[in-house]
mmCIF file of C-alpha atoms (C1' of nucleotides) in Angstrom:
data_model
loop_
_atom_site.group_PDB
_atom_site.id
_atom_site.type_symbol
_atom_site.label_atom_id
_atom_site.label_comp_id
_atom_site.label_asym_id
_atom_site.label_seq_id
_atom_site.Cartn_x
_atom_site.Cartn_y
_atom_site.Cartn_z
ATOM 1 C CA MET A 2 -2.790 2.425 -8.026
ATOM 2 C CA LEU A 3 -1.161 -0.298 -5.997
ATOM 3 C CA THR A 4 -0.260 2.405 -3.530
ATOM 4 C CA ALA A 5 -3.939 3.254 -3.104
ATOM 5 C CA LEU A 6 -4.567 -0.409 -2.387
ATOM 6 C CA GLY A 7 -2.005 -0.354 0.390
ATOM 7 C CA ASP A 8 -4.249 0.898 3.172
ATOM 8 C CA PRO A 9 -6.246 -1.823 5.004
ATOM 9 C CA THR A 10 -9.292 0.424 5.386
ATOM 10 C CA ARG A 11 -9.388 1.039 1.665
ATOM 11 C CA GLN A 12 -9.109 -2.693 1.087
ATOM 12 C CA ALA A 13 -12.135 -3.175 3.314
ATOM 13 C CA ILE A 14 -14.000 -0.474 1.423
ATOM 14 C CA LEU A 15 -13.324 -2.173 -1.894
ATOM 15 C CA GLU A 16 -14.392 -5.460 -0.387
ATOM 16 C CA SER A 17 -17.715 -3.983 0.667
ATOM 17 C CA LEU A 18 -18.211 -2.284 -2.661
ATOM 18 C CA SER A 19 -17.468 -5.424 -4.617
ATOM 19 C CA ASP A 20 -20.790 -6.813 -3.381
ATOM 20 C CA GLY A 21 -22.575 -3.932 -5.030
ATOM 21 C CA PRO A 22 -22.781 -0.125 -5.074
ATOM 22 C CA LEU A 23 -23.163 1.672 -1.761
ATOM 23 C CA ALA A 24 -23.688 5.219 -0.564
ATOM 24 C CA VAL A 25 -21.125 6.824 1.735
ATOM 25 C CA GLY A 26 -23.211 6.529 4.876
ATOM 26 C CA GLU A 27 -24.066 2.927 4.134
ATOM 27 C CA LEU A 28 -20.406 2.171 3.634
ATOM 28 C CA ALA A 29 -19.493 3.760 6.949
ATOM 29 C CA ALA A 30 -22.195 1.749 8.710
ATOM 30 C CA ASP A 31 -21.146 -1.427 6.963
ATOM 31 C CA LEU A 32 -17.501 -0.977 7.927
ATOM 32 C CA SER A 33 -18.345 -0.076 11.495
ATOM 33 C CA SER A 34 -19.490 -3.646 12.006
ATOM 34 C CA SER A 35 -15.841 -4.677 12.087
ATOM 35 C CA ARG A 36 -13.765 -1.529 12.575
ATOM 36 C CA THR A 37 -14.785 1.858 13.909
ATOM 37 C CA ILE A 38 -14.683 4.353 11.106
ATOM 38 C CA SER A 39 -16.335 7.750 10.784
ATOM 39 C CA ARG A 40 -18.194 8.905 7.704
ATOM 40 C CA PRO A 41 -15.739 11.705 6.809
ATOM 41 C CA ALA A 42 -12.892 9.222 6.965
ATOM 42 C CA VAL A 43 -14.730 7.035 4.476
ATOM 43 C CA SER A 44 -15.242 10.077 2.276
ATOM 44 C CA GLN A 45 -11.540 10.816 2.255
ATOM 45 C CA HIS A 46 -10.635 7.234 1.416
ATOM 46 C CA LEU A 47 -13.161 7.262 -1.387
ATOM 47 C CA LYS A 48 -11.503 10.354 -2.759
ATOM 48 C CA VAL A 49 -8.174 8.550 -2.901
ATOM 49 C CA LEU A 50 -9.729 5.505 -4.505
ATOM 50 C CA LYS A 51 -11.498 7.688 -7.036
ATOM 51 C CA GLU A 52 -8.323 9.553 -7.975
ATOM 52 C CA ALA A 53 -6.620 6.210 -8.399
ATOM 53 C CA GLY A 54 -9.383 5.223 -10.794
ATOM 54 C CA LEU A 55 -10.433 2.244 -8.719
ATOM 55 C CA VAL A 56 -13.894 3.567 -7.963
ATOM 56 C CA ILE A 57 -16.676 5.365 -9.797
ATOM 57 C CA ASP A 58 -19.261 7.622 -8.195
ATOM 58 C CA GLU A 59 -22.703 8.664 -9.248
ATOM 59 C CA GLN A 60 -24.968 11.209 -7.645
ATOM 60 C CA ILE A 61 -28.552 10.149 -6.948
ATOM 61 C CA GLY A 62 -30.589 12.735 -5.127
ATOM 62 C CA THR A 63 -28.714 13.728 -1.999
ATOM 63 C CA ARG A 64 -26.948 10.387 -1.969
ATOM 64 C CA ARG A 65 -23.819 9.482 -3.816
ATOM 65 C CA LEU A 66 -23.308 5.916 -4.916
ATOM 66 C CA TYR A 67 -19.852 4.427 -5.191
ATOM 67 C CA ARG A 68 -19.020 1.310 -7.144
ATOM 68 C CA VAL A 69 -15.732 -0.396 -7.999
ATOM 69 C CA ASP A 70 -14.510 -0.056 -11.556
ATOM 70 C CA PRO A 71 -13.957 -3.615 -12.825
ATOM 71 C CA GLU A 72 -11.701 -2.277 -15.550
ATOM 72 C CA ALA A 73 -9.314 -0.863 -12.944
ATOM 73 C CA LEU A 74 -9.054 -4.183 -11.158
ATOM 74 C CA ARG A 75 -8.318 -5.795 -14.487
ATOM 75 C CA LEU A 76 -5.434 -3.349 -14.993
ATOM 76 C CA VAL A 77 -3.973 -4.149 -11.575
ATOM 77 C CA ARG A 78 -4.273 -7.816 -12.359
ATOM 78 C CA GLU A 79 -2.445 -7.385 -15.642
ATOM 79 C CA HIS A 80 0.274 -5.406 -13.929
ATOM 80 C CA LEU A 81 0.822 -8.195 -11.427
ATOM 81 C CA ASP A 82 0.779 -10.674 -14.276
ATOM 82 C CA HIS A 83 3.766 -8.937 -15.820
ATOM 83 C CA PHE A 84 5.630 -9.161 -12.534
ATOM 84 C CA TRP A 85 4.672 -12.731 -12.152
ATOM 85 C CA GLU A 86 5.701 -13.864 -15.609
ATOM 86 C CA ARG A 87 9.008 -12.049 -15.515
ATOM 87 C CA SER A 88 9.978 -13.428 -12.147
ATOM 88 C CA LEU A 89 8.778 -16.847 -13.130
ATOM 89 C CA SER A 90 10.788 -16.921 -16.348
ATOM 90 C CA SER A 91 13.906 -15.690 -14.579
ATOM 91 C CA PHE A 92 13.345 -18.377 -12.002
ATOM 92 C CA GLN A 93 13.001 -21.043 -14.643
ATOM 93 C CA ARG A 94 16.092 -19.813 -16.456
ATOM 94 C CA ARG A 95 17.996 -20.106 -13.217
ATOM 95 C CA VAL A 96 16.804 -23.632 -12.612
ATOM 96 C CA ALA A 97 17.612 -24.592 -16.177
ATOM 97 C CA SER A 98 21.153 -23.221 -16.026
ATOM 98 C CA ASP A 99 21.661 -24.918 -12.680
ATOM 99 C CA THR A 100 20.781 -28.335 -14.017
ATOM 100 C CA THR A 101 22.859 -27.891 -17.144
ATOM 101 C CA GLU A 102 25.824 -26.781 -15.071
ATOM 102 C CA LYS A 103 25.579 -29.635 -12.654
ATOM 103 C CA ARG A 104 24.569 -32.260 -15.159
ATOM 104 C CA PRO A 105 25.961 -31.140 -18.515
ATOM 105 C CA ARG A 106 24.953 -34.322 -20.308
ATOM 106 C CA ASP A 107 22.114 -35.563 -18.211
ATOM 107 C CA GLU A 108 19.055 -36.783 -20.004
ATOM 108 C CA MET B 12 0.429 -8.759 1.634
ATOM 109 C CA LEU B 13 -1.256 -6.044 -0.395
ATOM 110 C CA THR B 14 -0.237 -3.688 2.362
ATOM 111 C CA ALA B 15 3.401 -4.612 1.851
ATOM 112 C CA LEU B 16 2.957 -3.831 -1.839
ATOM 113 C CA GLY B 17 1.688 -0.381 -0.987
ATOM 114 C CA ASP B 18 5.036 1.366 -0.699
ATOM 115 C CA PRO B 19 6.470 2.701 -3.981
ATOM 116 C CA THR B 20 10.025 1.846 -2.974
ATOM 117 C CA ARG B 21 9.047 -1.763 -2.329
ATOM 118 C CA GLN B 22 7.334 -1.857 -5.687
ATOM 119 C CA ALA B 23 10.576 -0.695 -7.278
ATOM 120 C CA ILE B 24 12.486 -3.353 -5.346
ATOM 121 C CA LEU B 25 10.184 -6.079 -6.602
ATOM 122 C CA GLU B 26 10.509 -4.705 -10.108
ATOM 123 C CA SER B 27 14.283 -4.957 -9.937
ATOM 124 C CA LEU B 28 14.150 -8.416 -8.422
ATOM 125 C CA SER B 29 11.750 -9.698 -11.042
ATOM 126 C CA ASP B 30 14.606 -9.533 -13.551
ATOM 127 C CA GLY B 31 16.590 -11.930 -11.416
ATOM 128 C CA PRO B 32 18.053 -12.390 -7.938
ATOM 129 C CA LEU B 33 20.163 -9.586 -6.517
ATOM 130 C CA ALA B 34 22.243 -8.951 -3.404
ATOM 131 C CA VAL B 35 21.329 -6.115 -1.073
ATOM 132 C CA GLY B 36 24.137 -3.825 -2.191
ATOM 133 C CA GLU B 37 23.399 -4.472 -5.829
ATOM 134 C CA LEU B 38 19.762 -3.636 -5.236
ATOM 135 C CA ALA B 39 20.638 -0.374 -3.533
ATOM 136 C CA ALA B 40 22.918 0.570 -6.428
ATOM 137 C CA ASP B 41 20.297 -0.441 -8.955
ATOM 138 C CA LEU B 42 17.605 1.623 -7.289
ATOM 139 C CA SER B 43 19.879 4.633 -6.850
ATOM 140 C CA SER B 44 19.835 5.051 -10.614
ATOM 141 C CA SER B 45 16.319 6.417 -10.279
ATOM 142 C CA ARG B 46 15.746 7.301 -6.630
ATOM 143 C CA THR B 47 18.228 7.881 -3.843
ATOM 144 C CA ILE B 48 18.035 5.044 -1.405
ATOM 145 C CA SER B 49 20.531 3.892 1.188
ATOM 146 C CA ARG B 50 21.519 0.295 1.746
ATOM 147 C CA PRO B 51 20.019 0.019 5.250
ATOM 148 C CA ALA B 52 16.730 1.321 3.909
ATOM 149 C CA VAL B 53 16.759 -1.428 1.306
ATOM 150 C CA SER B 54 17.504 -3.935 4.031
ATOM 151 C CA GLN B 55 14.494 -2.818 6.048
ATOM 152 C CA HIS B 56 12.199 -2.960 3.057
ATOM 153 C CA LEU B 57 13.461 -6.436 2.251
ATOM 154 C CA LYS B 58 12.603 -7.470 5.792
ATOM 155 C CA VAL B 59 9.014 -6.327 5.281
ATOM 156 C CA LEU B 60 8.774 -8.060 1.930
ATOM 157 C CA LYS B 61 10.214 -11.215 3.430
ATOM 158 C CA GLU B 62 7.758 -11.227 6.331
ATOM 159 C CA ALA B 63 4.960 -10.761 3.826
ATOM 160 C CA GLY B 64 6.237 -13.828 2.003
ATOM 161 C CA LEU B 65 6.823 -11.939 -1.227
ATOM 162 C CA VAL B 66 10.559 -12.505 -1.233
ATOM 163 C CA ILE B 67 12.980 -15.314 -0.483
ATOM 164 C CA ASP B 68 16.569 -14.888 0.651
ATOM 165 C CA GLU B 69 19.582 -17.116 0.433
ATOM 166 C CA GLN B 70 22.977 -16.589 1.972
ATOM 167 C CA ILE B 71 25.972 -17.032 -0.318
ATOM 168 C CA GLY B 72 29.273 -16.246 1.354
ATOM 169 C CA THR B 73 29.067 -12.788 2.821
ATOM 170 C CA ARG B 74 26.403 -11.858 0.339
ATOM 171 C CA ARG B 75 22.688 -12.476 0.643
ATOM 172 C CA LEU B 76 20.662 -12.997 -2.486
ATOM 173 C CA TYR B 77 17.025 -11.984 -2.632
ATOM 174 C CA ARG B 78 14.532 -13.238 -5.187
ATOM 175 C CA VAL B 79 10.800 -12.796 -5.608
ATOM 176 C CA ASP B 80 8.596 -15.748 -4.739
ATOM 177 C CA PRO B 81 6.440 -16.418 -7.813
ATOM 178 C CA GLU B 82 3.996 -18.347 -5.669
ATOM 179 C CA ALA B 83 3.291 -15.229 -3.582
ATOM 180 C CA LEU B 84 2.532 -13.167 -6.647
ATOM 181 C CA ARG B 85 0.181 -15.872 -7.789
ATOM 182 C CA LEU B 86 -1.682 -15.619 -4.469
ATOM 183 C CA VAL B 87 -2.045 -11.857 -4.792
ATOM 184 C CA ARG B 88 -3.293 -12.302 -8.318
ATOM 185 C CA GLU B 89 -5.885 -14.810 -7.188
ATOM 186 C CA HIS B 90 -7.005 -12.484 -4.424
ATOM 187 C CA LEU B 91 -7.541 -9.694 -6.925
ATOM 188 C CA ASP B 92 -9.322 -12.129 -9.205
ATOM 189 C CA HIS B 93 -11.913 -12.731 -6.512
ATOM 190 C CA PHE B 94 -12.469 -9.022 -6.140
ATOM 191 C CA TRP B 95 -12.674 -8.608 -9.853
ATOM 192 C CA GLU B 96 -15.145 -11.395 -10.452
ATOM 193 C CA ARG B 97 -17.411 -10.340 -7.603
ATOM 194 C CA SER B 98 -17.548 -6.719 -8.674
ATOM 195 C CA LEU B 99 -17.972 -7.741 -12.269
ATOM 196 C CA SER B 100 -20.872 -10.062 -11.545
ATOM 197 C CA SER B 101 -22.593 -7.488 -9.358
ATOM 198 C CA PHE B 102 -22.095 -4.990 -12.154
ATOM 199 C CA GLN B 103 -23.587 -7.353 -14.694
ATOM 200 C CA ARG B 104 -26.478 -8.127 -12.420
ATOM 201 C CA ARG B 105 -27.177 -4.426 -12.153
ATOM 202 C CA VAL B 106 -27.060 -3.962 -15.914
ATOM 203 C CA ALA B 107 -29.313 -6.964 -16.407
ATOM 204 C CA SER B 108 -31.924 -5.751 -13.946
ATOM 205 C CA ASP B 109 -31.789 -2.301 -15.503
ATOM 206 C CA THR B 110 -32.546 -3.577 -18.975
ATOM 207 C CA THR B 111 -35.305 -5.872 -17.740
ATOM 208 C CA GLU B 112 -36.825 -3.012 -15.821
ATOM 209 C CA LYS B 113 -36.699 -0.652 -18.716
ATOM 210 C CA ARG B 114 -37.570 -3.219 -21.361
ATOM 211 C CA PRO B 115 -39.510 -5.943 -19.572
ATOM 212 C CA ARG B 116 -40.325 -7.848 -22.719
ATOM 213 C CA ASP B 117 -37.458 -6.899 -24.925
ATOM 214 C CA GLU B 118 -36.386 -9.527 -27.501
ATOM 215 C "C1'" DA C 19 45.391 -12.615 13.327
ATOM 216 C "C1'" DC C 20 44.332 -8.746 10.389
ATOM 217 C "C1'" DT C 21 41.683 -6.741 6.867
ATOM 218 C "C1'" DT C 22 38.045 -6.203 3.682
ATOM 219 C "C1'" DA C 23 33.461 -6.880 2.086
ATOM 220 C "C1'" DC C 24 28.790 -7.378 3.044
ATOM 221 C "C1'" DG C 25 24.643 -6.785 5.408
ATOM 222 C "C1'" DG C 26 21.400 -6.845 9.589
ATOM 223 C "C1'" DT C 27 19.848 -3.856 13.407
ATOM 224 C "C1'" DA C 28 19.353 -0.316 17.146
ATOM 225 C "C1'" DA C 29 18.417 4.544 17.888
ATOM 226 C "C1'" DG C 30 16.649 8.783 16.671
ATOM 227 C "C1'" DT C 31 14.422 12.116 13.512
ATOM 228 C "C1'" DT C 32 10.955 13.694 10.371
ATOM 229 C "C1'" DA C 33 7.345 13.840 7.050
ATOM 230 C "C1'" DG C 34 3.118 12.164 5.860
ATOM 231 C "C1'" DC C 35 -1.115 9.945 6.488
ATOM 232 C "C1'" DA C 36 -5.256 8.417 8.701
ATOM 233 C "C1'" DC C 37 -8.445 10.189 11.745
ATOM 234 C "C1'" DT C 38 -11.848 13.424 14.322
ATOM 235 C "C1'" DT C 39 -14.402 17.572 14.844
ATOM 236 C "C1'" DA C 40 -16.642 21.311 12.850
ATOM 237 C "C1'" DC C 41 -18.588 23.612 9.117
ATOM 238 C "C1'" DG C 42 -20.809 24.504 4.675
ATOM 239 C "C1'" DG C 43 -23.369 23.195 0.640
ATOM 240 C "C1'" DT C 44 -26.952 20.813 -2.061
ATOM 241 C "C1'" DA C 45 -31.131 18.077 -2.872
ATOM 242 C "C1'" DA C 46 -35.673 16.686 -1.603
ATOM 243 C "C1'" DG C 47 -39.683 16.631 1.492
ATOM 244 C "C1'" DT C 48 -43.275 19.505 4.288
ATOM 245 C "C1'" DA D 18 -39.077 29.089 3.416
ATOM 246 C "C1'" DC D 19 -37.950 25.723 6.753
ATOM 247 C "C1'" DT D 20 -36.287 21.353 7.840
ATOM 248 C "C1'" DT D 21 -34.070 17.078 7.163
ATOM 249 C "C1'" DA D 22 -30.835 14.002 5.056
ATOM 250 C "C1'" DC D 23 -26.630 13.312 2.952
ATOM 251 C "C1'" DC D 24 -22.014 14.294 1.911
ATOM 252 C "C1'" DG D 25 -17.581 16.885 0.774
ATOM 253 C "C1'" DT D 26 -13.871 19.542 2.845
ATOM 254 C "C1'" DA D 27 -10.976 22.562 5.857
ATOM 255 C "C1'" DA D 28 -8.363 22.500 10.056
ATOM 256 C "C1'" DG D 29 -5.899 20.366 13.514
ATOM 257 C "C1'" DT D 30 -3.841 16.260 15.967
ATOM 258 C "C1'" DG D 31 -1.377 11.907 16.827
ATOM 259 C "C1'" DC D 32 0.897 8.071 15.287
ATOM 260 C "C1'" DT D 33 3.500 5.455 12.366
ATOM 261 C "C1'" DA D 34 6.467 4.335 8.824
ATOM 262 C "C1'" DA D 35 10.407 5.437 6.022
ATOM 263 C "C1'" DC D 36 14.798 7.184 6.334
ATOM 264 C "C1'" DT D 37 19.787 8.230 8.047
ATOM 265 C "C1'" DT D 38 23.649 7.447 10.949
ATOM 266 C "C1'" DA D 39 26.259 4.525 13.621
ATOM 267 C "C1'" DC D 40 27.511 0.167 15.207
ATOM 268 C "C1'" DC D 41 28.197 -4.873 15.322
ATOM 269 C "C1'" DG D 42 28.443 -9.504 13.492
ATOM 270 C "C1'" DT D 43 29.984 -12.817 10.035
ATOM 271 C "C1'" DA D 44 32.430 -14.757 6.053
ATOM 272 C "C1'" DA D 45 36.357 -15.020 3.163
ATOM 273 C "C1'" DG D 46 40.842 -13.489 1.460
ATOM 274 C "C1'" DT D 47 45.984 -12.354 2.662
#
DNA sequence: ACTTACGGTAAGTTAGCACTTACGGTAAGT
DNA sequence: ACTTACCGTAAGTGCTAACTTACCGTAAGT
């Protein structure tokens, strides 16, 4: 899931979609304001994002609306939280042992 | 920064480092328990992670200890939070307008 | 000074990925 | 039925990023 978030274009796609659902063509037009990206390319990125569970699609007539799945973002956030807390606690343990080693009876 | 997190090997490196600081050789040995990764490859990944600000290094004798920067993880988390909140609010707005459209005078 | 340990880096190779073009398929409008 | 709009996908290409091998520098121990 983090791997799917690695590509800058896909990050831009999610950024656009986070403002609200968009069809594929609209997305391509929206992204072309900054980068130059073809519609098929957008389609392929959406496929990756969908398989990663970051995006949900819904067919409406000939159009196909894509929206971000808030639940997926919550999962990524939780995952990073684990990282963060573990590294933070190990960091604090290190600092604590440092001070006790250097100042055994400080207070 | 998210782009640097995209590579699976770098994710594994951060996972190992989140348990505590490690030297390059130790990291390579630790990762070889699951994947097969050479020491130079680890070095190159650490360079990317360092340039992305996700990792901090410290020279101790001939060894070089790497640790994750908790502050960087906090930044990534905040970035995702923005995404999450925006997509969530747009989602809620959509739900709200749907219900008001379908049940204009409900409740 | 010699050796050993440790790790960064240059050079070269390869696999994969992002992209374009071209095509086909479906839904709605006339 | 024909046309138009919209989109997914197959096929092919180019580039880049991840990897290995080889080499060099530095720090500490003898």
